[in-house]
Amino acid sequence: MPAVDPFRAPGRWYRACLHAHTTSSDGQMPPESLVRHYRQAGFDVLAITDHWHVTDASERSTDDFLVLPGIEYNARGAGVGHLSSFHVVGVGVRDADTEANAPPAFVDAIHAQNGVAIVAHPSWSGLDAADLLTAAAADAVEVWNAGCELEVARGDSSPQWDAALSRGAVLGGVAADDSHFPGLDSARAWVALRLAALTPENVLAALRDRCYYASRGPVLHAVEAEGDTVRVACTPARAIHVLGPPTAGAGLNAGVMGLAHRAERRRREDSWAEGTTDGELLTGGTFHLPPSARWLRVVVEDASGRRAWSNPLWRTAQGWAAEP
Ligand SMILES: [Zn+2]
Ligand SMILES: [Zn+2]
């Protein structure tokens, strides 16, 4: 299925939680309370992903709030070794596959039910890029997991994602709460999905097509790449970076002494996107990549250190595209 550029797709943005637990596994809230909680927190979509258990509360969906069934698998059985903490989340799954016992089988089981497979919290799991590549058929990886950050400061899996991308993996990046204690570890990370309308089919298609970006707060308005030039527009940020293969990145930092590497600040008179500069902070910029950059992705960091992450773009014979 062709990937879609979320910044050019028709429709509007919807906020989704793709990873959360209830009392059906080790979460503290029953499903009906968790649905109310996320709805009140301003989300539009909640996928409930209990360990080895499909919690289906989709009857609680309304016109303006969608509840999707889901599951979280973890590797188990003899000889699984350090991979016992290798977890894979399935969104849109209706039945647990109790025979599956390893990450590639989890991904297959999720896809067999037309679900979306997400490798959960690689940093928390102690996974390296080679481990990730064993589940490279997955749709995405959690670049940020709020619960893992709060509990053990292993929320960020950017290095594993980048290494896998540099080795040819085609994986989206999501941010997720992985909430077990709603109120303490919820509404801290999400994906902004670009949808023509709020339906389960559209949510799953957008996740498959990487028609979204991940965030803990900042809003991405535009990511445009042409030739060796990338333009970004966003809410006020203290740093904007365009990442690529090793040594190929570019970045802008806010402030009069803010370092610019292969980049220029966006100026008030620039007309290519909405907005202006915001005091010392950045609301966009123009970045220049070396020809060695075969893929790129954008990270924006606000004044509090919260980030937003675009999905990757790949350099193709027809120019930059949302798939290789
Ligand atoms: Zn997990
Ligand atoms: Zn979890």
Short mmCIF file of C-alpha atoms and ligand atoms in Angstrom, two decimals:
data_model
loop_
_atom_site.label_atom_id
_atom_site.label_comp_id
_atom_site.label_asym_id
_atom_site.label_seq_id
_atom_site.Cartn_x
_atom_site.Cartn_y
_atom_site.Cartn_z
CA MET A 1 0.00 0.00 0.00
CA PRO A 2 1.48 3.39 -0.92
CA ALA A 3 2.51 5.57 1.98
CA VAL A 4 0.88 8.97 2.28
CA ASP A 5 2.30 12.40 3.12
CA PRO A 6 0.26 13.46 6.18
CA PHE A 7 1.01 17.15 5.61
CA ARG A 8 -0.64 17.10 2.19
CA ALA A 9 -3.41 14.58 2.79
CA PRO A 10 -7.00 15.86 2.97
CA GLY A 11 -8.91 15.80 6.25
CA ARG A 12 -7.89 16.91 9.73
CA TRP A 13 -5.69 15.79 12.61
CA TYR A 14 -6.89 13.32 15.25
CA ARG A 15 -5.04 12.45 18.46
CA ALA A 16 -4.54 8.76 19.17
CA CYS A 17 -3.30 6.68 22.08
CA LEU A 18 -2.00 3.40 20.63
CA HIS A 19 -0.76 1.66 23.78
CA ALA A 20 -2.57 1.50 27.15
CA HIS A 21 -3.45 -1.15 29.73
CA THR A 22 -6.57 -1.85 31.80
CA THR A 23 -7.52 -4.18 34.66
CA SER A 24 -7.78 -6.89 31.98
CA SER A 25 -3.99 -7.13 32.45
CA ASP A 26 -1.80 -5.01 34.75
CA GLY A 27 -3.47 -1.59 34.34
CA GLN A 28 -5.23 0.18 37.21
CA MET A 29 -8.46 1.26 35.46
CA PRO A 30 -11.25 -0.87 34.00
CA PRO A 31 -11.82 -0.38 30.26
CA GLU A 32 -14.93 1.82 30.62
CA SER A 33 -13.04 4.25 32.92
CA LEU A 34 -9.99 4.33 30.65
CA VAL A 35 -12.20 5.23 27.69
CA ARG A 36 -13.73 8.11 29.68
CA HIS A 37 -10.27 9.19 30.86
CA TYR A 38 -8.78 9.47 27.36
CA ARG A 39 -11.88 11.11 25.98
CA GLN A 40 -11.74 13.76 28.70
CA ALA A 41 -8.02 14.23 28.02
CA GLY A 42 -8.83 15.40 24.49
CA PHE A 43 -7.95 12.25 22.56
CA ASP A 44 -9.99 11.02 19.59
CA VAL A 45 -8.76 7.42 19.45
CA LEU A 46 -7.84 4.87 22.12
CA ALA A 47 -6.39 1.43 21.40
CA ILE A 48 -6.49 -0.82 24.47
CA THR A 49 -3.49 -3.15 24.40
CA ASP A 50 -3.48 -5.51 27.37
CA HIS A 51 -0.81 -8.18 27.75
CA TRP A 52 -1.84 -11.36 25.90
CA HIS A 53 -5.51 -10.32 26.16
CA VAL A 54 -7.76 -8.61 23.63
CA THR A 55 -9.86 -6.06 25.49
CA ASP A 56 -12.63 -5.10 23.09
CA ALA A 57 -14.48 -2.03 24.33
CA SER A 58 -15.29 -0.87 20.79
CA GLU A 59 -19.01 -0.74 21.71
CA ARG A 60 -18.04 2.41 23.63
CA SER A 61 -17.05 4.17 20.39
CA THR A 62 -19.10 7.23 19.44
CA ASP A 63 -19.16 9.53 16.41
CA ASP A 64 -16.28 11.55 17.86
CA PHE A 65 -14.30 8.96 19.86
CA LEU A 66 -13.04 5.62 18.61
CA VAL A 67 -12.07 2.67 20.81
CA LEU A 68 -10.03 -0.01 19.05
CA PRO A 69 -9.28 -3.50 20.34
CA GLY A 70 -5.63 -4.46 20.63
CA ILE A 71 -3.06 -6.63 22.36
CA GLU A 72 0.55 -6.62 23.56
CA TYR A 73 2.61 -9.76 22.96
CA ASN A 74 5.98 -10.57 24.51
CA ALA A 75 8.51 -13.21 23.50
CA ARG A 76 8.41 -16.25 25.75
CA GLY A 77 9.42 -19.88 25.97
CA ALA A 78 12.69 -21.78 26.26
CA GLY A 79 15.83 -20.13 24.91
CA VAL A 80 14.28 -16.71 24.47
CA GLY A 81 17.10 -15.16 26.54
CA HIS A 82 17.43 -11.39 26.51
CA LEU A 83 14.54 -11.17 24.05
CA SER A 84 12.01 -12.00 26.78
CA SER A 85 11.36 -8.28 27.07
CA PHE A 86 10.76 -7.95 23.29
CA HIS A 87 7.17 -6.67 23.18
CA VAL A 88 5.00 -6.16 20.10
CA VAL A 89 1.73 -4.20 20.22
CA GLY A 90 -1.11 -5.07 17.86
CA VAL A 91 -3.76 -2.43 17.14
CA GLY A 92 -7.07 -3.50 15.59
CA VAL A 93 -6.62 -7.14 16.60
CA ARG A 94 -9.70 -9.14 17.66
CA ASP A 95 -8.19 -12.45 18.82
CA ALA A 96 -5.04 -13.33 20.73
CA ASP A 97 -2.81 -15.84 18.93
CA THR A 98 -1.67 -17.95 21.87
CA GLU A 99 0.58 -20.10 19.62
CA ALA A 100 2.80 -17.17 18.62
CA ASN A 101 5.92 -16.95 20.81
CA ALA A 102 8.46 -14.78 18.98
CA PRO A 103 8.46 -11.27 17.47
CA PRO A 104 8.20 -12.26 13.76
CA ALA A 105 5.27 -14.56 14.61
CA PHE A 106 3.58 -11.77 16.59
CA VAL A 107 3.86 -9.44 13.60
CA ASP A 108 2.44 -12.13 11.29
CA ALA A 109 -0.41 -12.89 13.72
CA ILE A 110 -1.29 -9.18 13.94
CA HIS A 111 -1.15 -8.73 10.17
CA ALA A 112 -3.24 -11.89 9.64
CA GLN A 113 -6.07 -10.04 11.40
CA ASN A 114 -5.46 -6.83 9.41
CA GLY A 115 -4.05 -5.23 12.54
CA VAL A 116 -1.13 -2.82 12.82
CA ALA A 117 2.08 -4.14 14.45
CA ILE A 118 4.24 -1.81 16.55
CA VAL A 119 7.51 -2.80 18.22
CA ALA A 120 7.14 -1.46 21.76
CA HIS A 121 9.81 0.41 23.77
CA PRO A 122 13.09 -0.96 22.24
CA SER A 123 15.24 0.95 24.77
CA TRP A 124 13.36 -0.44 27.76
CA SER A 125 13.58 -3.92 26.20
CA GLY A 126 17.33 -3.66 25.65
CA LEU A 127 16.95 -4.23 21.92
CA ASP A 128 19.57 -3.24 19.36
CA ALA A 129 19.06 -2.59 15.66
CA ALA A 130 19.69 -6.24 14.76
CA ASP A 131 16.92 -7.29 17.15
CA LEU A 132 14.61 -4.71 15.59
CA LEU A 133 15.37 -6.01 12.11
CA THR A 134 13.99 -9.44 13.10
CA ALA A 135 10.62 -7.67 13.31
CA ALA A 136 11.21 -5.39 10.33
CA ALA A 137 7.87 -6.51 8.85
CA ALA A 138 6.20 -4.49 11.63
CA ASP A 139 4.53 -1.20 10.72
CA ALA A 140 6.24 1.00 13.28
CA VAL A 141 8.45 1.25 16.32
CA GLU A 142 7.79 3.28 19.47
CA VAL A 143 10.30 6.13 19.23
CA TRP A 144 8.98 7.33 22.60
CA ASN A 145 7.26 5.43 25.43
CA ALA A 146 6.10 7.67 28.30
CA GLY A 147 5.77 4.91 30.90
CA CYS A 148 9.30 3.62 30.24
CA GLU A 149 10.66 7.17 30.59
CA LEU A 150 8.82 7.78 33.87
CA GLU A 151 9.79 4.44 35.37
CA VAL A 152 13.39 3.85 34.26
CA ALA A 153 14.39 6.78 31.98
CA ARG A 154 14.35 4.52 28.90
CA GLY A 155 11.59 6.25 26.96
CA ASP A 156 13.66 7.24 23.93
CA SER A 157 14.33 4.65 21.22
CA SER A 158 15.56 7.06 18.55
CA PRO A 159 19.01 5.41 18.24
CA GLN A 160 17.53 1.96 17.56
CA TRP A 161 15.04 3.39 15.06
CA ASP A 162 17.78 5.30 13.22
CA ALA A 163 20.10 2.32 13.10
CA ALA A 164 17.32 0.13 11.72
CA LEU A 165 16.43 2.76 9.08
CA SER A 166 20.09 3.02 8.06
CA ARG A 167 20.11 -0.75 7.59
CA GLY A 168 17.13 -0.65 5.26
CA ALA A 169 14.14 -1.13 7.56
CA VAL A 170 10.93 0.67 6.57
CA LEU A 171 9.39 1.50 9.93
CA GLY A 172 7.20 4.37 11.09
CA GLY A 173 7.76 5.99 14.47
CA VAL A 174 4.99 6.36 17.06
CA ALA A 175 4.91 7.90 20.52
CA ALA A 176 2.77 6.20 23.15
CA ASP A 177 1.83 6.39 26.81
CA ASP A 178 1.85 2.65 27.62
CA SER A 179 -0.34 3.83 30.51
CA HIS A 180 -0.81 1.55 33.51
CA PHE A 181 -1.61 4.29 36.06
CA PRO A 182 -3.93 6.75 34.25
CA GLY A 183 -3.38 10.30 35.42
CA LEU A 184 0.25 9.53 36.30
CA ASP A 185 1.41 8.11 32.98
CA SER A 186 -1.33 9.04 30.49
CA ALA A 187 -1.86 11.78 27.86
CA ARG A 188 1.89 12.34 27.67
CA ALA A 189 2.65 11.00 24.18
CA TRP A 190 0.50 10.33 21.14
CA VAL A 191 0.28 10.20 17.37
CA ALA A 192 -1.45 12.88 15.30
CA LEU A 193 -3.27 10.99 12.55
CA ARG A 194 -4.37 12.71 9.34
CA LEU A 195 -7.80 11.30 8.50
CA ALA A 196 -10.58 12.20 6.08
CA ALA A 197 -13.06 10.93 8.71
CA LEU A 198 -12.88 9.14 12.05
CA THR A 199 -13.45 5.44 11.31
CA PRO A 200 -11.56 2.33 12.47
CA GLU A 201 -10.64 1.52 8.86
CA ASN A 202 -9.20 5.00 8.31
CA VAL A 203 -7.18 4.84 11.55
CA LEU A 204 -5.63 1.49 10.63
CA ALA A 205 -4.97 2.62 7.05
CA ALA A 206 -3.29 5.83 8.27
CA LEU A 207 -1.07 3.79 10.60
CA ARG A 208 -0.12 1.41 7.78
CA ASP A 209 0.51 4.30 5.37
CA ARG A 210 2.53 6.31 7.95
CA CYS A 211 0.02 9.17 7.51
CA TYR A 212 0.80 10.63 10.95
CA TYR A 213 3.51 12.08 13.15
CA ALA A 214 4.35 11.39 16.79
CA SER A 215 4.42 14.00 19.55
CA ARG A 216 4.69 14.83 23.22
CA GLY A 217 3.48 18.39 22.60
CA PRO A 218 4.89 20.23 19.55
CA VAL A 219 2.78 20.48 16.40
CA LEU A 220 4.33 19.89 12.98
CA HIS A 221 2.75 22.08 10.31
CA ALA A 222 4.86 21.06 7.33
CA VAL A 223 7.79 18.89 6.28
CA GLU A 224 8.75 19.41 2.64
CA ALA A 225 11.80 17.91 0.95
CA GLU A 226 13.07 18.66 -2.53
CA GLY A 227 16.50 17.80 -3.84
CA ASP A 228 18.91 18.40 -0.96
CA THR A 229 16.64 20.94 0.75
CA VAL A 230 14.17 20.28 3.57
CA ARG A 231 11.75 22.84 4.94
CA VAL A 232 10.02 22.48 8.29
CA ALA A 233 7.27 24.56 9.94
CA CYS A 234 6.18 23.90 13.52
CA THR A 235 4.99 25.43 16.79
CA PRO A 236 7.68 27.39 18.73
CA ALA A 237 10.73 25.20 19.26
CA ARG A 238 14.16 25.50 20.86
CA ALA A 239 15.62 23.05 18.34
CA ILE A 240 14.71 21.54 14.99
CA HIS A 241 16.77 18.73 13.53
CA VAL A 242 16.67 16.78 10.30
CA LEU A 243 18.18 13.38 10.93
CA GLY A 244 19.50 10.96 8.34
CA PRO A 245 22.13 8.24 8.04
CA PRO A 246 25.24 8.77 10.21
CA THR A 247 26.88 12.21 9.66
CA ALA A 248 24.13 13.30 7.22
CA GLY A 249 21.97 15.39 9.56
CA ALA A 250 21.29 19.11 9.91
CA GLY A 251 20.00 21.26 12.75
CA LEU A 252 18.91 24.62 14.07
CA ASN A 253 19.02 25.79 17.68
CA ALA A 254 17.12 28.78 19.04
CA GLY A 255 18.65 31.95 20.45
CA VAL A 256 21.12 34.54 19.19
CA MET A 257 23.99 32.10 19.69
CA GLY A 258 21.96 29.11 18.51
CA LEU A 259 24.06 26.85 16.35
CA ALA A 260 22.90 26.33 12.78
CA HIS A 261 24.36 23.30 11.04
CA ARG A 262 23.56 23.02 7.33
CA ALA A 263 20.46 25.12 8.05
CA GLU A 264 18.90 28.58 8.02
CA ARG A 265 16.27 29.99 10.32
CA ARG A 266 12.89 30.58 8.83
CA ARG A 267 12.31 34.32 8.40
CA ARG A 268 9.14 36.36 8.83
CA GLU A 269 8.98 37.18 5.15
CA ASP A 270 9.21 33.53 4.09
CA SER A 271 5.90 32.77 2.47
CA TRP A 272 6.05 29.02 2.02
CA ALA A 273 4.14 28.19 5.21
CA GLU A 274 2.01 29.82 7.90
CA GLY A 275 3.39 31.62 10.93
CA THR A 276 6.33 33.76 11.95
CA THR A 277 9.21 33.49 14.37
CA ASP A 278 8.22 33.55 18.04
CA GLY A 279 10.73 35.62 19.99
CA GLU A 280 13.84 33.56 20.58
CA LEU A 281 12.18 30.34 19.56
CA LEU A 282 12.07 28.80 16.09
CA THR A 283 8.94 28.14 14.06
CA GLY A 284 10.68 26.54 11.14
CA GLY A 285 13.76 26.49 9.00
CA THR A 286 15.44 25.37 5.83
CA PHE A 287 17.91 22.49 6.00
CA HIS A 288 20.46 21.20 3.48
CA LEU A 289 21.36 17.53 3.34
CA PRO A 290 24.40 15.95 1.73
CA PRO A 291 23.78 13.61 -1.21
CA SER A 292 24.59 10.66 1.11
CA ALA A 293 21.28 11.20 2.93
CA ARG A 294 19.14 8.37 1.56
CA TRP A 295 16.46 8.92 4.17
CA LEU A 296 15.51 11.72 6.53
CA ARG A 297 13.24 12.39 9.46
CA VAL A 298 12.47 15.54 11.44
CA VAL A 299 12.57 16.10 15.21
CA VAL A 300 11.27 19.28 16.85
CA GLU A 301 11.90 20.08 20.52
CA ASP A 302 9.91 22.73 22.41
CA ALA A 303 11.13 24.99 25.25
CA SER A 304 10.27 22.29 27.83
CA GLY A 305 12.23 19.59 26.01
CA ARG A 306 9.17 17.83 24.64
CA ARG A 307 9.62 16.49 21.13
CA ALA A 308 7.65 15.72 17.99
CA TRP A 309 8.91 13.21 15.42
CA SER A 310 8.00 13.02 11.74
CA ASN A 311 7.96 9.75 9.88
CA PRO A 312 10.89 9.06 7.55
CA LEU A 313 11.08 10.13 3.94
CA TRP A 314 13.23 8.23 1.46
CA ARG A 315 15.17 9.54 -1.53
CA THR A 316 13.88 7.85 -4.68
CA ALA A 317 14.47 8.32 -8.41
CA GLN A 318 11.29 10.45 -8.42
CA GLY A 319 12.39 12.58 -5.46
CA TRP A 320 11.64 12.30 -1.77
CA ALA A 321 8.80 9.96 -0.95
CA ALA A 322 7.02 8.51 2.06
CA GLU A 323 8.27 5.05 1.07
CA PRO A 324 11.55 3.83 -0.45
ZN ZN B 1 5.59 -3.63 26.95
ZN ZN B 2 2.46 -2.03 27.49
#
